[in-house]
Amino acid sequence: MAPHPSDAPAIQTSRQTEQPFPSVSDDEVTCASSAPPSPTRVSPDCAEAQGGGCREGERKFRARHGGRSRPKNELALSRQRRSRRKKANDRERNRMHNLNSALDALRGVLPTFPDDAKLTKIETLRFAHNYIWALTQTLRIADHSLYRLEPPTPPSVELASSEGGFPGDWGSLYSPISQASSLSPAASLEELPGLQAPATPVCLHPGALSFSDFL
DNA sequence: TAGGCCATCTGGTCCT
DNA sequence: AGGACCAGATGGCCTA
């Protein structure tokens, strides 16, 4: 039942490093995001004026609005916006890479056959959920039989917690999700969209757990 | 070729 | 203000 250790997380490298999308050009970015109208914008009248008749008005306009030339500010703003967007994109990419790494790590500890195709993200989550549920059931059954065989021993709750195997309340055998509504994992799982308890009864003997049982 | 899966970009929202 | 998180959009790749 042990996860095969040779199944090192298959980190996708090629698709992660390459940029399938040529990054949207800076101009497109700035055009797409509608810049708020600037209070220091030169009046359209003046912008359209060809001759110098507008200069007096422009001078007054600048005097009224701080006197700074508008194009310079817009350029700076545009550059700042582009820079922020680019940094946000990098962070988002890293965040998703971290998420994928965690998923790969999770795949690594799930018992699958080497020949099996790589689990998709949703399959990995469902598999892990069902696997944990089955292991929990296994522990519960083992716990009960142990208690029946050796009545004088302290309750299993104390045994388990004293060994530090599980943090928290050992008496809580189900995940927070399962506990939220019911103590029956099967019932609680069915309430979750996309997450269901194994359709076929999962064999609770650890050695007999198989990949197909959890999907 | 349609559909599934995925990576990335993007803008919005919330939090520190 | 800047970062984290999220969901929608988009397009590429792969398979039945």
PDB file of C-alpha atoms (C1' of nucleotides) in Angstrom:
ATOM      1  CA  MET A   1       0.000   0.000   0.000  1.00  0.00           C
ATOM      2  CA  ALA A   2       2.928   2.257   0.394  1.00  0.00           C
ATOM      3  CA  PRO A   3       3.203   4.862  -2.258  1.00  0.00           C
ATOM      4  CA  HIS A   4       5.880   3.992  -4.693  1.00  0.00           C
ATOM      5  CA  PRO A   5       8.829   6.157  -3.838  1.00  0.00           C
ATOM      6  CA  SER A   6      10.124   6.182  -7.356  1.00  0.00           C
ATOM      7  CA  ASP A   7       7.183   8.295  -8.297  1.00  0.00           C
ATOM      8  CA  ALA A   8       8.934  11.560  -7.888  1.00  0.00           C
ATOM      9  CA  PRO A   9       6.722  14.523  -8.520  1.00  0.00           C
ATOM     10  CA  ALA A  10       6.668  15.052 -12.210  1.00  0.00           C
ATOM     11  CA  ILE A  11       7.362  18.707 -12.454  1.00  0.00           C
ATOM     12  CA  GLN A  12       6.281  20.106 -15.733  1.00  0.00           C
ATOM     13  CA  THR A  13       9.096  22.153 -16.992  1.00  0.00           C
ATOM     14  CA  SER A  14       8.654  22.721 -20.647  1.00  0.00           C
ATOM     15  CA  ARG A  15       5.234  24.243 -20.581  1.00  0.00           C
ATOM     16  CA  GLN A  16       5.923  26.221 -17.500  1.00  0.00           C
ATOM     17  CA  THR A  17       8.954  27.977 -18.758  1.00  0.00           C
ATOM     18  CA  GLU A  18       7.825  28.678 -22.217  1.00  0.00           C
ATOM     19  CA  GLN A  19       5.435  31.444 -22.908  1.00  0.00           C
ATOM     20  CA  PRO A  20       2.680  30.085 -25.090  1.00  0.00           C
ATOM     21  CA  PHE A  21       1.320  33.536 -25.255  1.00  0.00           C
ATOM     22  CA  PRO A  22       3.592  36.144 -26.558  1.00  0.00           C
ATOM     23  CA  SER A  23       3.114  38.583 -23.764  1.00  0.00           C
ATOM     24  CA  VAL A  24       0.559  41.112 -24.639  1.00  0.00           C
ATOM     25  CA  SER A  25       2.275  44.135 -25.905  1.00  0.00           C
ATOM     26  CA  ASP A  26       2.556  47.043 -23.576  1.00  0.00           C
ATOM     27  CA  ASP A  27       0.417  49.147 -25.795  1.00  0.00           C
ATOM     28  CA  GLU A  28      -2.325  46.581 -25.776  1.00  0.00           C
ATOM     29  CA  VAL A  29      -2.186  46.400 -22.042  1.00  0.00           C
ATOM     30  CA  THR A  30      -2.494  50.075 -21.590  1.00  0.00           C
ATOM     31  CA  CYS A  31      -5.225  50.336 -24.149  1.00  0.00           C
ATOM     32  CA  ALA A  32      -7.173  47.518 -22.637  1.00  0.00           C
ATOM     33  CA  SER A  33      -7.221  49.100 -19.266  1.00  0.00           C
ATOM     34  CA  SER A  34      -9.144  52.251 -19.649  1.00  0.00           C
ATOM     35  CA  ALA A  35      -7.147  54.880 -17.927  1.00  0.00           C
ATOM     36  CA  PRO A  36      -9.212  57.178 -15.808  1.00  0.00           C
ATOM     37  CA  PRO A  37      -9.637  60.566 -17.326  1.00  0.00           C
ATOM     38  CA  SER A  38      -6.935  62.761 -16.076  1.00  0.00           C
ATOM     39  CA  PRO A  39      -7.776  66.099 -14.591  1.00  0.00           C
ATOM     40  CA  THR A  40      -4.780  67.651 -16.281  1.00  0.00           C
ATOM     41  CA  ARG A  41      -5.703  66.550 -19.762  1.00  0.00           C
ATOM     42  CA  VAL A  42      -5.243  69.194 -22.376  1.00  0.00           C
ATOM     43  CA  SER A  43      -8.567  70.328 -23.666  1.00  0.00           C
ATOM     44  CA  PRO A  44      -9.683  68.578 -26.848  1.00  0.00           C
ATOM     45  CA  ASP A  45     -10.169  71.888 -28.511  1.00  0.00           C
ATOM     46  CA  CYS A  46      -6.557  72.695 -28.123  1.00  0.00           C
ATOM     47  CA  ALA A  47      -5.505  69.216 -29.099  1.00  0.00           C
ATOM     48  CA  GLU A  48      -7.247  69.627 -32.388  1.00  0.00           C
ATOM     49  CA  ALA A  49      -6.138  73.150 -32.972  1.00  0.00           C
ATOM     50  CA  GLN A  50      -3.436  73.306 -35.598  1.00  0.00           C
ATOM     51  CA  GLY A  51      -2.339  76.846 -35.309  1.00  0.00           C
ATOM     52  CA  GLY A  52      -0.874  78.737 -32.409  1.00  0.00           C
ATOM     53  CA  GLY A  53      -4.202  80.271 -31.495  1.00  0.00           C
ATOM     54  CA  CYS A  54      -4.560  77.656 -28.834  1.00  0.00           C
ATOM     55  CA  ARG A  55      -1.374  78.389 -27.055  1.00  0.00           C
ATOM     56  CA  GLU A  56      -2.840  81.072 -24.882  1.00  0.00           C
ATOM     57  CA  GLY A  57      -5.620  78.763 -23.792  1.00  0.00           C
ATOM     58  CA  GLU A  58      -3.174  75.980 -23.170  1.00  0.00           C
ATOM     59  CA  ARG A  59      -1.075  78.255 -21.054  1.00  0.00           C
ATOM     60  CA  LYS A  60      -4.100  79.202 -18.986  1.00  0.00           C
ATOM     61  CA  PHE A  61      -5.099  75.561 -18.767  1.00  0.00           C
ATOM     62  CA  ARG A  62      -1.696  74.575 -17.511  1.00  0.00           C
ATOM     63  CA  ALA A  63      -1.657  77.376 -15.068  1.00  0.00           C
ATOM     64  CA  ARG A  64      -4.993  76.241 -13.755  1.00  0.00           C
ATOM     65  CA  HIS A  65      -4.032  72.567 -13.528  1.00  0.00           C
ATOM     66  CA  GLY A  66      -0.571  72.709 -12.157  1.00  0.00           C
ATOM     67  CA  GLY A  67       1.357  73.479 -15.255  1.00  0.00           C
ATOM     68  CA  ARG A  68       2.825  70.040 -15.794  1.00  0.00           C
ATOM     69  CA  SER A  69       2.738  68.699 -19.292  1.00  0.00           C
ATOM     70  CA  ARG A  70       0.157  65.951 -19.548  1.00  0.00           C
ATOM     71  CA  PRO A  71       1.871  63.508 -21.935  1.00  0.00           C
ATOM     72  CA  LYS A  72       4.781  63.086 -19.567  1.00  0.00           C
ATOM     73  CA  ASN A  73       2.497  62.099 -16.701  1.00  0.00           C
ATOM     74  CA  GLU A  74       0.488  59.718 -18.817  1.00  0.00           C
ATOM     75  CA  LEU A  75       3.629  58.081 -20.025  1.00  0.00           C
ATOM     76  CA  ALA A  76       4.846  57.657 -16.488  1.00  0.00           C
ATOM     77  CA  LEU A  77       1.497  56.368 -15.361  1.00  0.00           C
ATOM     78  CA  SER A  78       1.369  53.983 -18.252  1.00  0.00           C
ATOM     79  CA  ARG A  79       4.826  52.682 -17.463  1.00  0.00           C
ATOM     80  CA  GLN A  80       3.939  52.308 -13.821  1.00  0.00           C
ATOM     81  CA  ARG A  81       0.764  50.428 -14.707  1.00  0.00           C
ATOM     82  CA  ARG A  82       2.648  48.139 -17.053  1.00  0.00           C
ATOM     83  CA  SER A  83       5.286  47.481 -14.445  1.00  0.00           C
ATOM     84  CA  ARG A  84       2.718  46.655 -11.796  1.00  0.00           C
ATOM     85  CA  ARG A  85       0.810  44.381 -14.156  1.00  0.00           C
ATOM     86  CA  LYS A  86       3.956  42.584 -15.144  1.00  0.00           C
ATOM     87  CA  LYS A  87       4.918  42.041 -11.527  1.00  0.00           C
ATOM     88  CA  ALA A  88       1.407  40.858 -10.710  1.00  0.00           C
ATOM     89  CA  ASN A  89       1.579  38.409 -13.604  1.00  0.00           C
ATOM     90  CA  ASP A  90       4.889  37.062 -12.338  1.00  0.00           C
ATOM     91  CA  ARG A  91       3.498  36.622  -8.865  1.00  0.00           C
ATOM     92  CA  GLU A  92       0.412  34.912 -10.170  1.00  0.00           C
ATOM     93  CA  ARG A  93       2.522  32.583 -12.281  1.00  0.00           C
ATOM     94  CA  ASN A  94       4.667  31.696  -9.283  1.00  0.00           C
ATOM     95  CA  ARG A  95       1.606  31.184  -7.173  1.00  0.00           C
ATOM     96  CA  MET A  96       0.152  28.746  -9.660  1.00  0.00           C
ATOM     97  CA  HIS A  97       3.503  26.984  -9.942  1.00  0.00           C
ATOM     98  CA  ASN A  98       3.546  26.574  -6.165  1.00  0.00           C
ATOM     99  CA  LEU A  99       0.050  25.242  -6.268  1.00  0.00           C
ATOM    100  CA  ASN A 100       1.033  22.769  -8.949  1.00  0.00           C
ATOM    101  CA  SER A 101       4.096  21.727  -6.969  1.00  0.00           C
ATOM    102  CA  ALA A 102       1.881  20.998  -3.999  1.00  0.00           C
ATOM    103  CA  LEU A 103      -0.389  18.967  -6.217  1.00  0.00           C
ATOM    104  CA  ASP A 104       2.604  17.061  -7.540  1.00  0.00           C
ATOM    105  CA  ALA A 105       3.724  16.365  -3.991  1.00  0.00           C
ATOM    106  CA  LEU A 106       0.260  15.105  -3.228  1.00  0.00           C
ATOM    107  CA  ARG A 107       0.349  12.867  -6.301  1.00  0.00           C
ATOM    108  CA  GLY A 108       3.661  11.552  -5.058  1.00  0.00           C
ATOM    109  CA  VAL A 109       2.215  10.157  -1.856  1.00  0.00           C
ATOM    110  CA  LEU A 110      -0.901   8.699  -3.410  1.00  0.00           C
ATOM    111  CA  PRO A 111      -0.682   5.012  -4.235  1.00  0.00           C
ATOM    112  CA  THR A 112      -0.820   4.762  -7.973  1.00  0.00           C
ATOM    113  CA  PHE A 113       0.755   2.404 -10.431  1.00  0.00           C
ATOM    114  CA  PRO A 114       3.745   3.663 -12.355  1.00  0.00           C
ATOM    115  CA  ASP A 115       1.965   2.946 -15.600  1.00  0.00           C
ATOM    116  CA  ASP A 116      -1.007   5.027 -14.640  1.00  0.00           C
ATOM    117  CA  ALA A 117      -1.434   8.236 -16.463  1.00  0.00           C
ATOM    118  CA  LYS A 118      -0.725  11.279 -14.356  1.00  0.00           C
ATOM    119  CA  LEU A 119      -3.746  12.203 -12.322  1.00  0.00           C
ATOM    120  CA  THR A 120      -5.419  15.387 -13.307  1.00  0.00           C
ATOM    121  CA  LYS A 121      -5.840  18.064 -10.703  1.00  0.00           C
ATOM    122  CA  ILE A 122      -9.408  17.213  -9.915  1.00  0.00           C
ATOM    123  CA  GLU A 123      -8.632  13.496  -9.863  1.00  0.00           C
ATOM    124  CA  THR A 124      -5.771  14.104  -7.465  1.00  0.00           C
ATOM    125  CA  LEU A 125      -8.003  15.986  -5.067  1.00  0.00           C
ATOM    126  CA  ARG A 126     -10.773  13.423  -5.219  1.00  0.00           C
ATOM    127  CA  PHE A 127      -8.348  10.553  -4.896  1.00  0.00           C
ATOM    128  CA  ALA A 128      -6.660  12.131  -1.882  1.00  0.00           C
ATOM    129  CA  HIS A 129      -9.986  12.840  -0.263  1.00  0.00           C
ATOM    130  CA  ASN A 130     -11.211   9.288  -0.667  1.00  0.00           C
ATOM    131  CA  TYR A 131      -7.846   7.847   0.283  1.00  0.00           C
ATOM    132  CA  ILE A 132      -7.784   9.786   3.538  1.00  0.00           C
ATOM    133  CA  TRP A 133     -11.301   8.719   4.228  1.00  0.00           C
ATOM    134  CA  ALA A 134     -10.417   5.060   3.682  1.00  0.00           C
ATOM    135  CA  LEU A 135      -7.328   5.281   5.847  1.00  0.00           C
ATOM    136  CA  THR A 136      -9.377   6.883   8.568  1.00  0.00           C
ATOM    137  CA  GLN A 137     -11.843   4.027   8.394  1.00  0.00           C
ATOM    138  CA  THR A 138      -8.975   1.576   8.563  1.00  0.00           C
ATOM    139  CA  LEU A 139      -7.637   3.207  11.686  1.00  0.00           C
ATOM    140  CA  ARG A 140     -11.047   3.239  13.232  1.00  0.00           C
ATOM    141  CA  ILE A 141     -11.580  -0.428  12.617  1.00  0.00           C
ATOM    142  CA  ALA A 142      -8.125  -1.273  13.905  1.00  0.00           C
ATOM    143  CA  ASP A 143      -8.775   0.892  16.885  1.00  0.00           C
ATOM    144  CA  HIS A 144     -12.024  -0.842  17.699  1.00  0.00           C
ATOM    145  CA  SER A 145     -10.585  -4.330  17.403  1.00  0.00           C
ATOM    146  CA  LEU A 146      -7.638  -3.354  19.573  1.00  0.00           C
ATOM    147  CA  TYR A 147      -9.966  -2.026  22.220  1.00  0.00           C
ATOM    148  CA  ARG A 148     -11.992  -5.225  22.139  1.00  0.00           C
ATOM    149  CA  LEU A 149      -8.923  -7.427  22.505  1.00  0.00           C
ATOM    150  CA  GLU A 150      -7.385  -5.455  25.327  1.00  0.00           C
ATOM    151  CA  PRO A 151     -10.086  -3.918  27.478  1.00  0.00           C
ATOM    152  CA  PRO A 152      -7.782  -2.810  30.305  1.00  0.00           C
ATOM    153  CA  THR A 153      -5.727  -0.536  28.079  1.00  0.00           C
ATOM    154  CA  PRO A 154      -6.532   3.132  28.103  1.00  0.00           C
ATOM    155  CA  PRO A 155      -8.849   4.449  25.450  1.00  0.00           C
ATOM    156  CA  SER A 156      -7.303   4.634  22.049  1.00  0.00           C
ATOM    157  CA  VAL A 157      -7.771   8.350  22.042  1.00  0.00           C
ATOM    158  CA  GLU A 158      -5.117   8.770  24.648  1.00  0.00           C
ATOM    159  CA  LEU A 159      -2.894   6.156  23.108  1.00  0.00           C
ATOM    160  CA  ALA A 160      -2.830   7.803  19.793  1.00  0.00           C
ATOM    161  CA  SER A 161      -2.505  11.321  20.985  1.00  0.00           C
ATOM    162  CA  SER A 162       0.292  10.472  23.383  1.00  0.00           C
ATOM    163  CA  GLU A 163       2.316   9.116  20.515  1.00  0.00           C
ATOM    164  CA  GLY A 164       1.876  12.246  18.592  1.00  0.00           C
ATOM    165  CA  GLY A 165       0.749  10.457  15.490  1.00  0.00           C
ATOM    166  CA  PHE A 166      -2.002  12.897  14.854  1.00  0.00           C
ATOM    167  CA  PRO A 167      -2.273  16.406  16.082  1.00  0.00           C
ATOM    168  CA  GLY A 168      -5.468  17.517  17.640  1.00  0.00           C
ATOM    169  CA  ASP A 169      -8.430  15.521  18.682  1.00  0.00           C
ATOM    170  CA  TRP A 170      -7.943  11.916  17.787  1.00  0.00           C
ATOM    171  CA  GLY A 171     -11.559  11.276  18.581  1.00  0.00           C
ATOM    172  CA  SER A 172     -12.450  13.273  15.544  1.00  0.00           C
ATOM    173  CA  LEU A 173     -12.077  10.656  12.906  1.00  0.00           C
ATOM    174  CA  TYR A 174     -13.354  12.646  10.025  1.00  0.00           C
ATOM    175  CA  SER A 175     -12.125  15.606   8.169  1.00  0.00           C
ATOM    176  CA  PRO A 176     -13.568  19.003   9.030  1.00  0.00           C
ATOM    177  CA  ILE A 177     -15.593  18.783   5.880  1.00  0.00           C
ATOM    178  CA  SER A 178     -17.084  15.499   6.928  1.00  0.00           C
ATOM    179  CA  GLN A 179     -17.694  16.703  10.437  1.00  0.00           C
ATOM    180  CA  ALA A 180     -19.433  19.760   9.263  1.00  0.00           C
ATOM    181  CA  SER A 181     -22.632  18.010   8.465  1.00  0.00           C
ATOM    182  CA  SER A 182     -22.504  14.437   9.565  1.00  0.00           C
ATOM    183  CA  LEU A 183     -20.304  11.765  10.976  1.00  0.00           C
ATOM    184  CA  SER A 184     -20.919   9.678   7.948  1.00  0.00           C
ATOM    185  CA  PRO A 185     -18.229  10.366   5.390  1.00  0.00           C
ATOM    186  CA  ALA A 186     -20.261   8.854   2.649  1.00  0.00           C
ATOM    187  CA  ALA A 187     -23.173  11.111   3.393  1.00  0.00           C
ATOM    188  CA  SER A 188     -21.062  14.191   3.751  1.00  0.00           C
ATOM    189  CA  LEU A 189     -19.099  13.488   0.625  1.00  0.00           C
ATOM    190  CA  GLU A 190     -22.192  13.194  -1.421  1.00  0.00           C
ATOM    191  CA  GLU A 191     -23.142  16.667  -0.369  1.00  0.00           C
ATOM    192  CA  LEU A 192     -20.031  18.052  -1.939  1.00  0.00           C
ATOM    193  CA  PRO A 193     -20.291  18.787  -5.604  1.00  0.00           C
ATOM    194  CA  GLY A 194     -17.808  16.658  -7.424  1.00  0.00           C
ATOM    195  CA  LEU A 195     -16.630  14.868  -4.321  1.00  0.00           C
ATOM    196  CA  GLN A 196     -18.182  11.544  -3.587  1.00  0.00           C
ATOM    197  CA  ALA A 197     -17.356   8.625  -1.421  1.00  0.00           C
ATOM    198  CA  PRO A 198     -16.061   5.706  -3.418  1.00  0.00           C
ATOM    199  CA  ALA A 199     -18.892   4.277  -5.464  1.00  0.00           C
ATOM    200  CA  THR A 200     -17.708   0.805  -4.703  1.00  0.00           C
ATOM    201  CA  PRO A 201     -17.043  -0.124  -1.120  1.00  0.00           C
ATOM    202  CA  VAL A 202     -13.431   0.515  -0.325  1.00  0.00           C
ATOM    203  CA  CYS A 203     -11.578  -2.391   1.172  1.00  0.00           C
ATOM    204  CA  LEU A 204     -10.325  -1.193   4.482  1.00  0.00           C
ATOM    205  CA  HIS A 205      -7.414  -3.541   4.768  1.00  0.00           C
ATOM    206  CA  PRO A 206      -4.408  -1.375   4.088  1.00  0.00           C
ATOM    207  CA  GLY A 207      -2.664  -3.987   2.031  1.00  0.00           C
ATOM    208  CA  ALA A 208      -5.613  -4.337  -0.244  1.00  0.00           C
ATOM    209  CA  LEU A 209      -6.118  -0.697  -1.075  1.00  0.00           C
ATOM    210  CA  SER A 210      -5.905  -0.144  -4.747  1.00  0.00           C
ATOM    211  CA  PHE A 211      -5.785   2.798  -7.013  1.00  0.00           C
ATOM    212  CA  SER A 212      -9.142   2.177  -8.597  1.00  0.00           C
ATOM    213  CA  ASP A 213     -10.846   2.097  -5.241  1.00  0.00           C
ATOM    214  CA  PHE A 214     -10.370   5.793  -4.728  1.00  0.00           C
ATOM    215  CA  LEU A 215     -11.329   7.284  -8.037  1.00  0.00           C
TER     216      LEU A 215
ATOM    217  C1'  DT B   1     -12.974  17.712 -34.820  1.00  0.00           C
ATOM    218  C1'  DA B   2     -14.997  18.254 -30.266  1.00  0.00           C
ATOM    219  C1'  DG B   3     -14.031  18.131 -25.623  1.00  0.00           C
ATOM    220  C1'  DG B   4     -10.977  17.934 -21.636  1.00  0.00           C
ATOM    221  C1'  DC B   5      -7.107  19.744 -19.356  1.00  0.00           C
ATOM    222  C1'  DC B   6      -3.893  23.120 -18.680  1.00  0.00           C
ATOM    223  C1'  DA B   7      -1.037  27.617 -18.411  1.00  0.00           C
ATOM    224  C1'  DT B   8      -1.304  32.264 -18.592  1.00  0.00           C
ATOM    225  C1'  DC B   9      -3.183  36.881 -18.505  1.00  0.00           C
ATOM    226  C1'  DT B  10      -6.230  40.019 -16.447  1.00  0.00           C
ATOM    227  C1'  DG B  11      -9.121  42.837 -13.450  1.00  0.00           C
ATOM    228  C1'  DG B  12     -11.488  42.831  -9.154  1.00  0.00           C
ATOM    229  C1'  DT B  13     -11.523  42.251  -4.176  1.00  0.00           C
ATOM    230  C1'  DC B  14      -9.675  41.664   0.269  1.00  0.00           C
ATOM    231  C1'  DC B  15      -6.011  41.947   3.544  1.00  0.00           C
ATOM    232  C1'  DT B  16      -1.742  43.673   5.724  1.00  0.00           C
TER     233       DT B  16
ATOM    234  C1'  DA C   1       0.307  50.844  -1.669  1.00  0.00           C
ATOM    235  C1'  DG C   2       1.308  46.413  -2.633  1.00  0.00           C
ATOM    236  C1'  DG C   3       0.595  41.511  -2.299  1.00  0.00           C
ATOM    237  C1'  DA C   4      -2.479  37.382  -2.156  1.00  0.00           C
ATOM    238  C1'  DC C   5      -6.296  35.278  -3.841  1.00  0.00           C
ATOM    239  C1'  DC C   6      -9.912  34.448  -7.034  1.00  0.00           C
ATOM    240  C1'  DA C   7     -12.647  33.752 -11.200  1.00  0.00           C
ATOM    241  C1'  DG C   8     -13.292  34.595 -16.082  1.00  0.00           C
ATOM    242  C1'  DA C   9     -11.300  34.621 -20.665  1.00  0.00           C
ATOM    243  C1'  DT C  10      -8.266  32.847 -24.015  1.00  0.00           C
ATOM    244  C1'  DG C  11      -5.591  29.817 -26.650  1.00  0.00           C
ATOM    245  C1'  DG C  12      -2.475  25.607 -26.974  1.00  0.00           C
ATOM    246  C1'  DC C  13      -1.996  20.646 -26.630  1.00  0.00           C
ATOM    247  C1'  DC C  14      -3.727  16.061 -26.556  1.00  0.00           C
ATOM    248  C1'  DT C  15      -6.913  12.254 -27.163  1.00  0.00           C
ATOM    249  C1'  DA C  16     -11.051   9.664 -28.456  1.00  0.00           C
TER     250       DA C  16
END
